[in-house]
Tab-separated table of C-alpha atoms in Angstrom:
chain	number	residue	atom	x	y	z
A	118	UNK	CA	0.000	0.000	0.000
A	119	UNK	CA	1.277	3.115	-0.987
A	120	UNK	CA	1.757	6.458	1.847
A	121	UNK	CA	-0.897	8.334	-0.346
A	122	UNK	CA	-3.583	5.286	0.364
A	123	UNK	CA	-5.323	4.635	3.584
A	124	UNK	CA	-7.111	1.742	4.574
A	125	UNK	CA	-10.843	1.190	5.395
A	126	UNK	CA	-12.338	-0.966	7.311
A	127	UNK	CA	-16.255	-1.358	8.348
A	128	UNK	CA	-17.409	-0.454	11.973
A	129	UNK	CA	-17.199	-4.657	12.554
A	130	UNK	CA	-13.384	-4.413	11.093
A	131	UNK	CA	-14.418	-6.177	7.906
A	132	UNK	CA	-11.755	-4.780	4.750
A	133	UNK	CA	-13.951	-2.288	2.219
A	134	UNK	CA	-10.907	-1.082	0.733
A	135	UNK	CA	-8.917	1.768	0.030
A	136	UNK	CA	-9.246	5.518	0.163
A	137	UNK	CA	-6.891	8.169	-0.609
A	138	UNK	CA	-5.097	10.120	2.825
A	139	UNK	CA	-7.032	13.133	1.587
A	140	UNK	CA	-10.384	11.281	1.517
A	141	UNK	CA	-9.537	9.163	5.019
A	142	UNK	CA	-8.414	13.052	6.389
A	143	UNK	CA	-11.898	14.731	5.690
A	144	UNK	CA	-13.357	11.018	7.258
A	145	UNK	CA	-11.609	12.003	10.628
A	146	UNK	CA	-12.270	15.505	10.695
A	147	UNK	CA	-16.392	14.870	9.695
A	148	UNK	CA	-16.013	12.148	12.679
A	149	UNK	CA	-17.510	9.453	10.385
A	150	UNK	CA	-13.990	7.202	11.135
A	151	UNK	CA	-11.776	6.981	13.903
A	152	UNK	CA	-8.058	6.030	13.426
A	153	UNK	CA	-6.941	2.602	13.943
A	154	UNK	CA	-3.904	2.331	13.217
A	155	UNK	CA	-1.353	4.876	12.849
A	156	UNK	CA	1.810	6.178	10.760
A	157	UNK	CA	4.711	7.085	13.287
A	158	UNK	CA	4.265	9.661	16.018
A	159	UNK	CA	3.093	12.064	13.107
A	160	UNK	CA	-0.047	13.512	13.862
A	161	UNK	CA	-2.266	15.523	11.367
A	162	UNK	CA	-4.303	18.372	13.636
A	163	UNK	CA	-5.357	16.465	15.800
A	164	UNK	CA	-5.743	13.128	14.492
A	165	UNK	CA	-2.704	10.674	14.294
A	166	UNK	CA	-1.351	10.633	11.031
A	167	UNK	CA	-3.570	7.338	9.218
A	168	UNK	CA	-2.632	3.860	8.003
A	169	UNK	CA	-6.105	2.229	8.679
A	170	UNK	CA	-9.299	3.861	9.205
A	171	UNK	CA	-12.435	1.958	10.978
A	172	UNK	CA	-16.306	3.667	10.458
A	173	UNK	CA	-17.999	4.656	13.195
A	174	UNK	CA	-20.948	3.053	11.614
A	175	UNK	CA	-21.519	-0.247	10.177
A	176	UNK	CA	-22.367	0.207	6.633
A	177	UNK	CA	-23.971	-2.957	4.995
A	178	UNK	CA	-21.878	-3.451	1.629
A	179	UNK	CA	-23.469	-6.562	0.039
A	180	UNK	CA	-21.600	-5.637	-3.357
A	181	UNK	CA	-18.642	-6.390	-1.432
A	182	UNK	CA	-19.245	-10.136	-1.616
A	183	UNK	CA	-20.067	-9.753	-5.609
A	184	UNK	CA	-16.853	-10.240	-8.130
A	185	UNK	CA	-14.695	-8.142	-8.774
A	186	UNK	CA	-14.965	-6.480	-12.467
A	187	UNK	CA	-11.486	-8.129	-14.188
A	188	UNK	CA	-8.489	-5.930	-14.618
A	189	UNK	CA	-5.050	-6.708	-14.906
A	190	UNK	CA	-4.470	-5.318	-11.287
A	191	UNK	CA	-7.289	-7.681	-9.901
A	192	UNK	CA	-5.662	-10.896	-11.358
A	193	UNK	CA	-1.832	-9.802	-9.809
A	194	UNK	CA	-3.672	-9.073	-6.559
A	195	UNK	CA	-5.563	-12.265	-6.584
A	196	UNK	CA	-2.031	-14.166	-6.925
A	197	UNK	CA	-0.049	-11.789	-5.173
A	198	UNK	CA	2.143	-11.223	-7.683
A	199	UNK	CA	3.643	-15.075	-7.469
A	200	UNK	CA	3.965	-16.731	-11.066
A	201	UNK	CA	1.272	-19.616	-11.241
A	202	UNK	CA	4.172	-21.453	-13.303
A	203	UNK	CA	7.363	-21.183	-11.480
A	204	UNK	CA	6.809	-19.249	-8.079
A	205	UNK	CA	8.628	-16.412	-8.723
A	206	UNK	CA	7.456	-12.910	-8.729
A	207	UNK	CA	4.977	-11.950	-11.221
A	208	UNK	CA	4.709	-8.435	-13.400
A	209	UNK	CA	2.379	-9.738	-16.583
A	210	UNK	CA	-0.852	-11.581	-16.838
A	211	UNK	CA	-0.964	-14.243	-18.823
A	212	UNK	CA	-4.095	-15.707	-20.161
A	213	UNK	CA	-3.963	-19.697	-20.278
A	214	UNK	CA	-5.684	-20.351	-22.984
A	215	UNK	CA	-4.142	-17.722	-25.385
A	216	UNK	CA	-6.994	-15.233	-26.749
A	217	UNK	CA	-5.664	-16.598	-30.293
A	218	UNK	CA	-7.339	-19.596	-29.984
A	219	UNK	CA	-10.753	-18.368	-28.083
A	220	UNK	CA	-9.754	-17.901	-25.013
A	221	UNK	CA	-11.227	-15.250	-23.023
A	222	UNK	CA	-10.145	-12.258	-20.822
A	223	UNK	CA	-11.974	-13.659	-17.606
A	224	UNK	CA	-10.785	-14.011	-14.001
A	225	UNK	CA	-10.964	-17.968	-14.775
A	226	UNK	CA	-8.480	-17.777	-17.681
A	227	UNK	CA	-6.007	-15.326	-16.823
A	228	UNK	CA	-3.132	-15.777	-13.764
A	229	UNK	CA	0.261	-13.332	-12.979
A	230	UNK	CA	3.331	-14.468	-14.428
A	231	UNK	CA	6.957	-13.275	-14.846
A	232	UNK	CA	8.107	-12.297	-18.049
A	233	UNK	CA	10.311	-15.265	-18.507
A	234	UNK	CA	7.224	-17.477	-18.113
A	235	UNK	CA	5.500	-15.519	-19.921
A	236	UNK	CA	7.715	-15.835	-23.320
A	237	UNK	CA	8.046	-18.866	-22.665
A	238	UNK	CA	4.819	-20.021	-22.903
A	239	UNK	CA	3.831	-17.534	-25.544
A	240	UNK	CA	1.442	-18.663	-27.681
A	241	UNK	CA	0.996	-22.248	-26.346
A	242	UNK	CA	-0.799	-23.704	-24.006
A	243	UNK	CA	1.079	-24.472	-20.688
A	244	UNK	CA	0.849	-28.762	-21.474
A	245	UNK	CA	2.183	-27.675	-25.157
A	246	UNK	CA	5.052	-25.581	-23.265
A	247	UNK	CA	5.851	-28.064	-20.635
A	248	UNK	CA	4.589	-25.911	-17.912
A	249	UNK	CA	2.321	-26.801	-14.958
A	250	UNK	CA	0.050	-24.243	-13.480
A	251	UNK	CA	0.260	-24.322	-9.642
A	252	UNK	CA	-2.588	-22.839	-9.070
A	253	UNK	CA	-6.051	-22.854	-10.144
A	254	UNK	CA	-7.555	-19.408	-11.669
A	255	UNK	CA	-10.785	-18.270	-9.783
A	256	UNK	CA	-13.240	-15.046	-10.019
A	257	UNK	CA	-12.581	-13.427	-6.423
A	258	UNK	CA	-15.054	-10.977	-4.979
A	259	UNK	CA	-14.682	-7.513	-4.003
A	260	UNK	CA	-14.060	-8.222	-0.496
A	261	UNK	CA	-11.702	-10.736	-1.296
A	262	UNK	CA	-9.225	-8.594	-3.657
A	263	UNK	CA	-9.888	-5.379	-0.865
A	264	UNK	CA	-8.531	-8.008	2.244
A	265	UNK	CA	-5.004	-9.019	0.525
């Protein structure tokens, strides 16, 4: 997490996210969050300077437990950024059924992979590039991608 994100949780400490410090700020100061976990002995008026920010009130988020819209963030997230091939870390997505023979840009055909995997693979599947896929793809929801 970056200094310039904060983040959320609901009033029963469930993840909902991430907002920006300027955004978790105005939170503190409108008294709709309380600070809950601080950066340092830096302190921002009166508030401690934020990490993690907890509502005062529970807010129901059902379309937390919906998936997640795909994006090439999403899928690194959901394998923290470990290659599904060779355990390494991952910068690329690679989709495992290549898009040149029908496969899709969905959560279940798309996993992180380093570069070298990546080329290697190319336009194969992994069985056709003697790799094995160590783990198995899966459409995570909101709340899942928000608690890792």
């Amino acid at each position: 997490m970056s200094a310039q994100q904060v983040a959320l949780l609901n009033a029963s400490y469930e993840p909902l996210g991430k907002v920006s410090f300027k955004h978790a700020v105005r939170m503190l100061f409108r008294e709709v969050a309380l600070v809950e976990e601080q950066h340092g002995e830096r302190m921002i008026g009166p508030h401690p300077w934020p990490r993690v920010i907890r509502l005062v009130r529970y807010v129901a988020a059902h379309w937390l437990h919906r998936t997640a819209g795909y994006s090439r963030t999403g899928v690194l997230t959901r394998d923290r950024h470990t290659c599904a091939y060779c355990g390494r870390h991952a910068t690329t997505v690679d989709h495992v059924l290549p898009q040149s023979r029908g496969g899709g840009t969905t959560w279940l055909n798309a996993v992180a992979a380093c570069a070298p995997c990546n080329h290697r693979k190319a336009n194969r599947t992994p069985a056709e590039a003697g790799l094995r896929l160590h783990l198995t793809p899966y459409a995570p929801t909101r709340a899942q991608l928000a608690a890792i």
